PDB file of C-alpha atoms and ligand atoms in Angstrom:
ATOM      1  CA  MET Y   1       0.000   0.000   0.000  1.00  0.00           C
ATOM      2  CA  ASP Y   2       1.525   3.362  -0.971  1.00  0.00           C
ATOM      3  CA  ARG Y   3       1.411   6.493   1.241  1.00  0.00           C
ATOM      4  CA  ARG Y   4      -1.411   8.106  -0.686  1.00  0.00           C
ATOM      5  CA  GLU Y   5      -3.544   4.988  -0.464  1.00  0.00           C
ATOM      6  CA  ALA Y   6      -2.758   4.697   3.246  1.00  0.00           C
ATOM      7  CA  MET Y   7      -3.791   8.317   3.771  1.00  0.00           C
ATOM      8  CA  LEU Y   8      -7.008   7.907   1.788  1.00  0.00           C
ATOM      9  CA  ARG Y   9      -7.852   4.745   3.724  1.00  0.00           C
ATOM     10  CA  GLU Y  10      -7.215   6.564   6.974  1.00  0.00           C
ATOM     11  CA  LEU Y  11      -9.660   9.242   5.870  1.00  0.00           C
ATOM     12  CA  ASN Y  12     -12.266   6.737   4.728  1.00  0.00           C
ATOM     13  CA  LEU Y  13     -11.856   7.913   1.163  1.00  0.00           C
ATOM     14  CA  TYR Y  14     -10.584   4.658  -0.233  1.00  0.00           C
ATOM     15  CA  PRO Y  15     -11.420   2.805  -2.402  1.00  0.00           C
ATOM     16  CA  ALA Y  16     -12.389   5.452  -4.932  1.00  0.00           C
ATOM     17  CA  TRP Y  17     -15.310   4.906  -7.299  1.00  0.00           C
ATOM     18  CA  VAL Y  18     -14.415   2.465 -10.028  1.00  0.00           C
ATOM     19  CA  ARG Y  19     -16.050   1.975 -13.375  1.00  0.00           C
ATOM     20  CA  ARG Y  20     -16.110  -1.610 -14.556  1.00  0.00           C
ATOM     21  CA  GLU Y  21     -17.201  -1.027 -18.129  1.00  0.00           C
ATOM     22  CA  PRO Y  22     -17.162   1.937 -20.443  1.00  0.00           C
ATOM     23  CA  VAL Y  23     -20.327   4.011 -20.219  1.00  0.00           C
ATOM     24  CA  PRO Y  24     -21.626   5.122 -23.596  1.00  0.00           C
ATOM     25  CA  ASP Y  25     -22.074   8.851 -23.819  1.00  0.00           C
ATOM     26  CA  ALA Y  26     -22.543   9.040 -20.044  1.00  0.00           C
ATOM     27  CA  VAL Y  27     -21.593  12.672 -19.745  1.00  0.00           C
ATOM     28  CA  SER Y  28     -24.591  13.827 -21.753  1.00  0.00           C
ATOM     29  CA  LEU Y  29     -27.094  11.869 -19.634  1.00  0.00           C
ATOM     30  CA  SER Y  30     -28.777  13.204 -16.538  1.00  0.00           C
ATOM     31  CA  HIS Y  31     -28.417  11.137 -13.378  1.00  0.00           C
ATOM     32  CA  ALA Y  32     -31.980   9.806 -13.757  1.00  0.00           C
ATOM     33  CA  ASP Y  33     -31.318   8.912 -17.378  1.00  0.00           C
ATOM     34  CA  SER Y  34     -28.092   7.232 -16.545  1.00  0.00           C
ATOM     35  CA  VAL Y  35     -29.721   5.186 -13.796  1.00  0.00           C
ATOM     36  CA  SER Y  36     -32.468   3.844 -16.028  1.00  0.00           C
ATOM     37  CA  ALA Y  37     -30.467   3.644 -19.231  1.00  0.00           C
ATOM     38  CA  MET Y  38     -27.533   1.686 -17.911  1.00  0.00           C
ATOM     39  CA  PRO Y  39     -28.197   0.007 -14.643  1.00  0.00           C
ATOM     40  CA  GLU Y  40     -25.411  -2.463 -15.254  1.00  0.00           C
ATOM     41  CA  ALA Y  41     -22.895  -0.042 -16.568  1.00  0.00           C
ATOM     42  CA  ILE Y  42     -21.671   1.515 -13.360  1.00  0.00           C
ATOM     43  CA  SER Y  43     -21.001  -0.313 -10.186  1.00  0.00           C
ATOM     44  CA  VAL Y  44     -19.286   0.580  -6.965  1.00  0.00           C
ATOM     45  CA  LYS Y  45     -17.357  -1.946  -5.022  1.00  0.00           C
ATOM     46  CA  GLU Y  46     -16.915  -1.605  -1.341  1.00  0.00           C
ATOM     47  CA  GLU Y  47     -13.780  -2.846   0.256  1.00  0.00           C
ATOM     48  CA  GLY Y  48     -15.144  -6.319   0.916  1.00  0.00           C
ATOM     49  CA  GLY Y  49     -16.312  -6.606  -2.693  1.00  0.00           C
ATOM     50  CA  THR Y  50     -20.026  -5.959  -1.967  1.00  0.00           C
ATOM     51  CA  GLU Y  51     -21.791  -3.822  -4.507  1.00  0.00           C
ATOM     52  CA  LEU Y  52     -23.794  -0.846  -3.316  1.00  0.00           C
ATOM     53  CA  PRO Y  53     -27.451  -0.643  -4.461  1.00  0.00           C
ATOM     54  CA  LEU Y  54     -27.680   1.439  -7.594  1.00  0.00           C
ATOM     55  CA  PHE Y  55     -29.771   4.213  -6.036  1.00  0.00           C
ATOM     56  CA  GLU Y  56     -27.008   4.804  -3.529  1.00  0.00           C
ATOM     57  CA  GLN Y  57     -24.508   5.315  -6.258  1.00  0.00           C
ATOM     58  CA  PRO Y  58     -23.769   8.730  -7.700  1.00  0.00           C
ATOM     59  CA  ALA Y  59     -23.358   8.914 -11.434  1.00  0.00           C
ATOM     60  CA  PRO Y  60     -19.610   9.249 -11.701  1.00  0.00           C
ATOM     61  CA  THR Y  61     -18.189   9.383 -15.144  1.00  0.00           C
ATOM     62  CA  VAL Y  62     -14.589   9.866 -14.157  1.00  0.00           C
ATOM     63  CA  GLN Y  63     -12.465   8.247 -11.524  1.00  0.00           C
ATOM     64  CA  LYS Y  64     -11.506  10.537  -8.654  1.00  0.00           C
ATOM     65  CA  SER Y  65      -8.069  12.023  -8.798  1.00  0.00           C
ATOM     66  CA  ALA Y  66      -5.927  12.428  -5.690  1.00  0.00           C
ATOM     67  CA  GLU Y  67      -6.749  16.165  -5.822  1.00  0.00           C
ATOM     68  CA  ASP Y  68     -10.500  15.450  -5.869  1.00  0.00           C
ATOM     69  CA  SER Y  69     -10.095  13.148  -2.900  1.00  0.00           C
ATOM     70  CA  LEU Y  70      -8.107  15.741  -0.990  1.00  0.00           C
ATOM     71  CA  ARG Y  71     -10.668  18.431  -1.778  1.00  0.00           C
ATOM     72  CA  GLU Y  72     -13.438  16.131  -0.638  1.00  0.00           C
ATOM     73  CA  PHE Y  73     -11.547  15.502   2.571  1.00  0.00           C
ATOM     74  CA  GLN Y  74     -11.187  19.231   3.124  1.00  0.00           C
ATOM     75  CA  MET Y  75     -14.897  19.693   2.654  1.00  0.00           C
ATOM     76  CA  LYS Y  76     -15.345  16.912   5.172  1.00  0.00           C
ATOM     77  CA  ILE Y  77     -13.135  18.440   7.827  1.00  0.00           C
ATOM     78  CA  ALA Y  78     -14.238  21.999   7.100  1.00  0.00           C
ATOM     79  CA  GLY Y  79     -17.946  21.191   6.988  1.00  0.00           C
ATOM     80  CA  GLY Y  80     -17.859  18.164   9.259  1.00  0.00           C
ATOM     81  CA  PRO Y  81     -15.626  17.558  12.248  1.00  0.00           C
ATOM     82  CA  LEU Y  82     -13.893  20.958  12.093  1.00  0.00           C
ATOM     83  CA  ALA Y  83     -17.179  22.828  11.954  1.00  0.00           C
ATOM     84  CA  ASP Y  84     -17.833  21.866  15.588  1.00  0.00           C
ATOM     85  CA  THR Y  85     -14.253  22.160  16.728  1.00  0.00           C
ATOM     86  CA  ASP Y  86     -13.596  24.623  19.528  1.00  0.00           C
ATOM     87  CA  TRP Y  87     -10.319  26.485  19.999  1.00  0.00           C
ATOM     88  CA  PRO Y  88      -8.460  23.911  22.156  1.00  0.00           C
ATOM     89  CA  GLU Y  89      -9.623  21.028  19.963  1.00  0.00           C
ATOM     90  CA  LEU Y  90      -8.569  22.883  16.849  1.00  0.00           C
ATOM     91  CA  LYS Y  91      -5.130  23.485  18.349  1.00  0.00           C
ATOM     92  CA  GLU Y  92      -4.834  19.814  19.106  1.00  0.00           C
ATOM     93  CA  LYS Y  93      -5.885  18.848  15.594  1.00  0.00           C
ATOM     94  CA  VAL Y  94      -3.271  21.164  14.146  1.00  0.00           C
ATOM     95  CA  MET Y  95      -0.621  19.716  16.458  1.00  0.00           C
ATOM     96  CA  GLY Y  96      -1.459  16.199  15.376  1.00  0.00           C
ATOM     97  CA  CYS Y  97      -1.907  16.970  11.681  1.00  0.00           C
ATOM     98  CA  GLU Y  98       0.112  14.997   9.182  1.00  0.00           C
ATOM     99  CA  LEU Y  99      -1.981  15.754   6.133  1.00  0.00           C
ATOM    100  CA  CYS Y 100       0.989  16.980   4.160  1.00  0.00           C
ATOM    101  CA  GLY Y 101       4.674  16.198   4.374  1.00  0.00           C
ATOM    102  CA  LEU Y 102       5.672  19.408   6.172  1.00  0.00           C
ATOM    103  CA  ARG Y 103       5.111  18.181   9.729  1.00  0.00           C
ATOM    104  CA  ALA Y 104       7.790  15.536   9.315  1.00  0.00           C
ATOM    105  CA  GLY Y 105      10.403  18.175   8.574  1.00  0.00           C
ATOM    106  CA  CYS Y 106       9.591  20.839  11.158  1.00  0.00           C
ATOM    107  CA  THR Y 107      10.130  21.124  14.904  1.00  0.00           C
ATOM    108  CA  GLN Y 108       6.607  22.033  15.913  1.00  0.00           C
ATOM    109  CA  THR Y 109       3.388  23.458  14.552  1.00  0.00           C
ATOM    110  CA  VAL Y 110       2.764  27.204  14.822  1.00  0.00           C
ATOM    111  CA  PHE Y 111      -0.928  27.664  15.482  1.00  0.00           C
ATOM    112  CA  GLY Y 112      -1.035  31.439  15.887  1.00  0.00           C
ATOM    113  CA  SER Y 113      -0.953  33.897  18.759  1.00  0.00           C
ATOM    114  CA  GLY Y 114      -2.665  36.916  20.263  1.00  0.00           C
ATOM    115  CA  ASN Y 115      -6.205  37.637  21.329  1.00  0.00           C
ATOM    116  CA  ALA Y 116      -8.485  34.871  20.084  1.00  0.00           C
ATOM    117  CA  ALA Y 117     -11.420  37.305  20.243  1.00  0.00           C
ATOM    118  CA  ALA Y 118      -9.601  40.124  18.445  1.00  0.00           C
ATOM    119  CA  ASP Y 119     -11.193  42.510  15.985  1.00  0.00           C
ATOM    120  CA  TRP Y 120      -8.034  42.441  13.894  1.00  0.00           C
ATOM    121  CA  LEU Y 121      -6.637  39.304  12.273  1.00  0.00           C
ATOM    122  CA  PHE Y 122      -3.286  39.383  10.471  1.00  0.00           C
ATOM    123  CA  ILE Y 123      -2.480  36.437   8.252  1.00  0.00           C
ATOM    124  CA  GLY Y 124       0.988  35.558   7.009  1.00  0.00           C
ATOM    125  CA  GLU Y 125       2.330  32.690   4.946  1.00  0.00           C
ATOM    126  CA  ALA Y 126       4.161  30.084   7.002  1.00  0.00           C
ATOM    127  CA  PRO Y 127       6.543  29.784   9.941  1.00  0.00           C
ATOM    128  CA  GLY Y 128      10.220  30.373   9.294  1.00  0.00           C
ATOM    129  CA  VAL Y 129      13.221  29.214  11.283  1.00  0.00           C
ATOM    130  CA  ASP Y 130      12.539  31.439  14.334  1.00  0.00           C
ATOM    131  CA  GLU Y 131       8.858  30.595  14.441  1.00  0.00           C
ATOM    132  CA  ASP Y 132       9.658  26.900  14.098  1.00  0.00           C
ATOM    133  CA  ALA Y 133      11.998  27.178  17.088  1.00  0.00           C
ATOM    134  CA  THR Y 134       9.611  29.151  19.326  1.00  0.00           C
ATOM    135  CA  GLY Y 135       6.165  27.976  18.178  1.00  0.00           C
ATOM    136  CA  GLU Y 136       5.072  31.625  17.788  1.00  0.00           C
ATOM    137  CA  PRO Y 137       4.265  33.385  14.507  1.00  0.00           C
ATOM    138  CA  PHE Y 138       6.272  36.346  13.266  1.00  0.00           C
ATOM    139  CA  VAL Y 139       9.071  36.424  15.810  1.00  0.00           C
ATOM    140  CA  GLY Y 140      11.997  36.891  13.402  1.00  0.00           C
ATOM    141  CA  HIS Y 141      13.017  39.987  11.425  1.00  0.00           C
ATOM    142  CA  ALA Y 142       9.709  40.088   9.560  1.00  0.00           C
ATOM    143  CA  GLY Y 143       7.988  39.841  12.928  1.00  0.00           C
ATOM    144  CA  HIS Y 144       9.800  42.908  14.232  1.00  0.00           C
ATOM    145  CA  LEU Y 145       8.643  44.854  11.231  1.00  0.00           C
ATOM    146  CA  LEU Y 146       5.107  43.571  11.738  1.00  0.00           C
ATOM    147  CA  ASP Y 147       5.269  44.783  15.367  1.00  0.00           C
ATOM    148  CA  ASN Y 148       6.227  48.217  14.097  1.00  0.00           C
ATOM    149  CA  MET Y 149       3.447  48.178  11.515  1.00  0.00           C
ATOM    150  CA  LEU Y 150       1.023  47.388  14.342  1.00  0.00           C
ATOM    151  CA  LEU Y 151       2.468  50.147  16.509  1.00  0.00           C
ATOM    152  CA  ALA Y 152       2.041  52.578  13.636  1.00  0.00           C
ATOM    153  CA  ILE Y 153      -1.707  52.008  13.802  1.00  0.00           C
ATOM    154  CA  ARG Y 154      -1.664  51.950  17.615  1.00  0.00           C
ATOM    155  CA  LEU Y 155      -2.144  48.235  18.008  1.00  0.00           C
ATOM    156  CA  LYS Y 156      -0.270  45.822  20.236  1.00  0.00           C
ATOM    157  CA  ARG Y 157       0.251  42.177  19.523  1.00  0.00           C
ATOM    158  CA  SER Y 158      -1.912  41.307  22.513  1.00  0.00           C
ATOM    159  CA  GLU Y 159      -4.834  43.168  20.909  1.00  0.00           C
ATOM    160  CA  VAL Y 160      -4.749  41.361  17.561  1.00  0.00           C
ATOM    161  CA  TYR Y 161      -4.529  37.785  16.381  1.00  0.00           C
ATOM    162  CA  ILE Y 162      -1.704  36.657  14.118  1.00  0.00           C
ATOM    163  CA  ALA Y 163      -1.869  33.410  12.178  1.00  0.00           C
ATOM    164  CA  ASN Y 164      -0.389  31.843   9.088  1.00  0.00           C
ATOM    165  CA  VAL Y 165      -1.946  29.965   6.204  1.00  0.00           C
ATOM    166  CA  ILE Y 166       0.514  27.133   6.834  1.00  0.00           C
ATOM    167  CA  LYS Y 167       1.167  25.868  10.341  1.00  0.00           C
ATOM    168  CA  CYS Y 168       4.424  23.986   9.697  1.00  0.00           C
ATOM    169  CA  ARG Y 169       7.705  25.418   8.473  1.00  0.00           C
ATOM    170  CA  PRO Y 170       8.436  24.499   4.846  1.00  0.00           C
ATOM    171  CA  PRO Y 171      11.970  23.226   4.258  1.00  0.00           C
ATOM    172  CA  GLU Y 172      14.543  25.932   3.494  1.00  0.00           C
ATOM    173  CA  ASP Y 173      11.729  28.430   4.028  1.00  0.00           C
ATOM    174  CA  ARG Y 174      10.464  27.853   0.505  1.00  0.00           C
ATOM    175  CA  HIS Y 175       6.965  29.009  -0.417  1.00  0.00           C
ATOM    176  CA  PRO Y 176       4.354  26.378   0.380  1.00  0.00           C
ATOM    177  CA  HIS Y 177       3.068  24.191  -2.428  1.00  0.00           C
ATOM    178  CA  VAL Y 178      -0.567  24.210  -3.528  1.00  0.00           C
ATOM    179  CA  GLY Y 179      -1.267  20.814  -1.941  1.00  0.00           C
ATOM    180  CA  GLU Y 180       0.161  22.008   1.365  1.00  0.00           C
ATOM    181  CA  ILE Y 181      -2.002  25.123   1.285  1.00  0.00           C
ATOM    182  CA  ASP Y 182      -5.059  23.058   0.380  1.00  0.00           C
ATOM    183  CA  ALA Y 183      -4.386  20.696   3.270  1.00  0.00           C
ATOM    184  CA  CYS Y 184      -3.814  23.434   5.859  1.00  0.00           C
ATOM    185  CA  LEU Y 185      -6.371  26.044   4.832  1.00  0.00           C
ATOM    186  CA  PRO Y 186      -9.366  24.479   6.630  1.00  0.00           C
ATOM    187  CA  TYR Y 187      -7.577  25.118   9.939  1.00  0.00           C
ATOM    188  CA  LEU Y 188      -7.206  28.810   9.180  1.00  0.00           C
ATOM    189  CA  ARG Y 189     -10.804  28.973   8.004  1.00  0.00           C
ATOM    190  CA  ARG Y 190     -11.947  27.478  11.283  1.00  0.00           C
ATOM    191  CA  GLN Y 191      -9.728  29.915  13.196  1.00  0.00           C
ATOM    192  CA  ILE Y 192     -11.455  32.774  11.369  1.00  0.00           C
ATOM    193  CA  ASP Y 193     -14.896  31.329  12.155  1.00  0.00           C
ATOM    194  CA  LEU Y 194     -13.983  31.140  15.838  1.00  0.00           C
ATOM    195  CA  ILE Y 195     -12.220  34.516  16.123  1.00  0.00           C
ATOM    196  CA  ARG Y 196     -14.861  36.332  14.063  1.00  0.00           C
ATOM    197  CA  PRO Y 197     -12.586  39.321  13.428  1.00  0.00           C
ATOM    198  CA  LYS Y 198     -13.971  42.606  12.173  1.00  0.00           C
ATOM    199  CA  ILE Y 199     -11.127  42.969   9.699  1.00  0.00           C
ATOM    200  CA  ILE Y 200      -8.513  40.711   8.139  1.00  0.00           C
ATOM    201  CA  VAL Y 201      -5.169  41.938   6.854  1.00  0.00           C
ATOM    202  CA  ALA Y 202      -3.653  39.491   4.386  1.00  0.00           C
ATOM    203  CA  LEU Y 203       0.116  39.806   4.454  1.00  0.00           C
ATOM    204  CA  GLY Y 204       1.472  38.820   1.058  1.00  0.00           C
ATOM    205  CA  LYS Y 205       0.413  36.740  -1.876  1.00  0.00           C
ATOM    206  CA  THR Y 206       0.006  33.370  -0.176  1.00  0.00           C
ATOM    207  CA  ALA Y 207      -2.446  34.729   2.391  1.00  0.00           C
ATOM    208  CA  ALA Y 208      -4.325  36.844  -0.143  1.00  0.00           C
ATOM    209  CA  SER Y 209      -4.579  34.066  -2.738  1.00  0.00           C
ATOM    210  CA  ALA Y 210      -5.634  31.425  -0.234  1.00  0.00           C
ATOM    211  CA  LEU Y 211      -8.271  33.562   1.415  1.00  0.00           C
ATOM    212  CA  LEU Y 212      -9.697  35.281  -1.640  1.00  0.00           C
ATOM    213  CA  GLU Y 213      -9.203  32.294  -3.943  1.00  0.00           C
ATOM    214  CA  THR Y 214      -7.471  34.333  -6.573  1.00  0.00           C
ATOM    215  CA  ASP Y 215      -4.241  34.275  -8.507  1.00  0.00           C
ATOM    216  CA  ALA Y 216      -4.160  38.048  -8.853  1.00  0.00           C
ATOM    217  CA  THR Y 217      -0.999  39.935  -7.936  1.00  0.00           C
ATOM    218  CA  ILE Y 218      -0.605  41.881  -4.708  1.00  0.00           C
ATOM    219  CA  ALA Y 219      -0.262  45.026  -6.811  1.00  0.00           C
ATOM    220  CA  SER Y 220      -3.728  44.496  -8.264  1.00  0.00           C
ATOM    221  CA  LEU Y 221      -5.328  43.407  -4.968  1.00  0.00           C
ATOM    222  CA  ARG Y 222      -4.040  46.127  -2.664  1.00  0.00           C
ATOM    223  CA  GLY Y 223      -5.669  49.540  -2.379  1.00  0.00           C
ATOM    224  CA  GLN Y 224      -9.221  48.186  -2.245  1.00  0.00           C
ATOM    225  CA  LEU Y 225     -11.427  46.276   0.139  1.00  0.00           C
ATOM    226  CA  HIS Y 226     -12.117  42.604  -0.417  1.00  0.00           C
ATOM    227  CA  GLU Y 227     -14.335  40.286   1.545  1.00  0.00           C
ATOM    228  CA  TYR Y 228     -14.109  36.890   3.156  1.00  0.00           C
ATOM    229  CA  LYS Y 229     -17.424  35.542   4.489  1.00  0.00           C
ATOM    230  CA  GLY Y 230     -18.647  39.107   4.949  1.00  0.00           C
ATOM    231  CA  ILE Y 231     -15.451  40.223   6.735  1.00  0.00           C
ATOM    232  CA  PRO Y 232     -13.536  43.063   5.057  1.00  0.00           C
ATOM    233  CA  VAL Y 233     -10.091  42.002   3.875  1.00  0.00           C
ATOM    234  CA  VAL Y 234      -7.207  44.378   3.189  1.00  0.00           C
ATOM    235  CA  VAL Y 235      -4.304  42.992   1.200  1.00  0.00           C
ATOM    236  CA  THR Y 236      -0.805  44.318   1.698  1.00  0.00           C
ATOM    237  CA  PHE Y 237       2.794  43.308   1.230  1.00  0.00           C
ATOM    238  CA  HIS Y 238       4.373  40.653   3.376  1.00  0.00           C
ATOM    239  CA  PRO Y 239       6.762  42.188   5.956  1.00  0.00           C
ATOM    240  CA  ALA Y 240       9.601  39.987   4.647  1.00  0.00           C
ATOM    241  CA  TYR Y 241       9.089  41.522   1.208  1.00  0.00           C
ATOM    242  CA  LEU Y 242       9.070  45.001   2.756  1.00  0.00           C
ATOM    243  CA  LEU Y 243      12.441  44.239   4.382  1.00  0.00           C
ATOM    244  CA  ARG Y 244      13.823  43.487   0.932  1.00  0.00           C
ATOM    245  CA  SER Y 245      11.983  46.368  -0.753  1.00  0.00           C
ATOM    246  CA  PRO Y 246      11.771  49.199   1.784  1.00  0.00           C
ATOM    247  CA  MET Y 247      10.553  51.616  -0.913  1.00  0.00           C
ATOM    248  CA  GLU Y 248       7.224  49.764  -0.816  1.00  0.00           C
ATOM    249  CA  LYS Y 249       6.664  50.607   2.857  1.00  0.00           C
ATOM    250  CA  ALA Y 250       4.767  53.743   1.881  1.00  0.00           C
ATOM    251  CA  LYS Y 251       2.227  51.587   0.052  1.00  0.00           C
ATOM    252  CA  ALA Y 252       1.946  49.247   3.007  1.00  0.00           C
ATOM    253  CA  TRP Y 253       1.236  52.287   5.165  1.00  0.00           C
ATOM    254  CA  GLN Y 254      -1.587  53.291   2.782  1.00  0.00           C
ATOM    255  CA  ASP Y 255      -2.995  49.765   3.100  1.00  0.00           C
ATOM    256  CA  LEU Y 256      -2.922  49.971   6.886  1.00  0.00           C
ATOM    257  CA  CYS Y 257      -4.674  53.348   6.718  1.00  0.00           C
ATOM    258  CA  LEU Y 258      -7.366  51.772   4.562  1.00  0.00           C
ATOM    259  CA  ALA Y 259      -7.806  49.094   7.227  1.00  0.00           C
ATOM    260  CA  VAL Y 260      -8.012  51.688  10.006  1.00  0.00           C
ATOM    261  CA  GLN Y 261     -10.605  53.721   8.058  1.00  0.00           C
ATOM    262  CA  THR Y 262     -12.637  50.582   7.483  1.00  0.00           C
ATOM    263  CA  MET Y 263     -12.698  49.939  11.214  1.00  0.00           C
ATOM    264  CA  ARG Y 264     -13.984  53.436  12.067  1.00  0.00           C
TER     265      ARG Y 264
HETATM  266  N1  URA J 301       6.594  34.805   7.757  1.00  0.00           N
HETATM  267  C1  URA J 301       5.312  34.434   7.842  1.00  0.00           C
HETATM  268  O1  URA J 301       4.582  34.491   6.876  1.00  0.00           O
HETATM  269  N2  URA J 301       4.871  33.975   8.989  1.00  0.00           N
HETATM  270  C2  URA J 301       5.616  33.900  10.068  1.00  0.00           C
HETATM  271  O2  URA J 301       5.129  33.477  11.097  1.00  0.00           O
HETATM  272  C3  URA J 301       6.953  34.329   9.966  1.00  0.00           C
HETATM  273  C4  URA J 301       7.423  34.772   8.807  1.00  0.00           C
END
């Protein structure tokens, strides 16, 4: 059994639907049509080899890919178990998560820190070396700049919540891969549901893309208000980028002002 199969079994997502025989023109048929037109054509085998009654079968025309299975799992944990998860349980789930390969290579998970009932939520990308060592988000150089950005709008760390899209440090501090983001995002979503912030500041492309489900550039996203589940979202540059490109700090300041105005 390979790792993927083991993971899918663990999640009750295995075996995937299988088609025994080709289905003629199945895509163009409605589910009702497909049920009456080809009762023998599609069958679903359970693990022990028992076939499910036809009415319990969906009308799949393609076999599930690993991505589909992962997405389905996310829907399950986001809409199922995670939907009822309280803060301590969520923390525990994050600590025990091995959904992607990152946990194996990091020291500890970095859940987030600050006031779990804050009006302000700041979201970064992923822990780096300092965060991996301490278990706290934004404690390295980028964290110092973030502290100063907060101070500039008269906020202290203890008054806001700071989290990352990814809870485990990627190796060599590379950007997280899509599969890693997909696996980790339900935890952040649940954090947002529990915190119920009045405003979210997305720090950098990973946070903005994950939250707003867009591939747009930071340049095109900043300077305007976006929305996540009815919560206003301001997009700005990641502090690590600002350390490399200090000329952009003026724009980040404008973004923070937009956030402050939105909160008035
Ligand atoms: N960069 C991030 O995106 N998050 C951290 O916690 C630290 C650096």
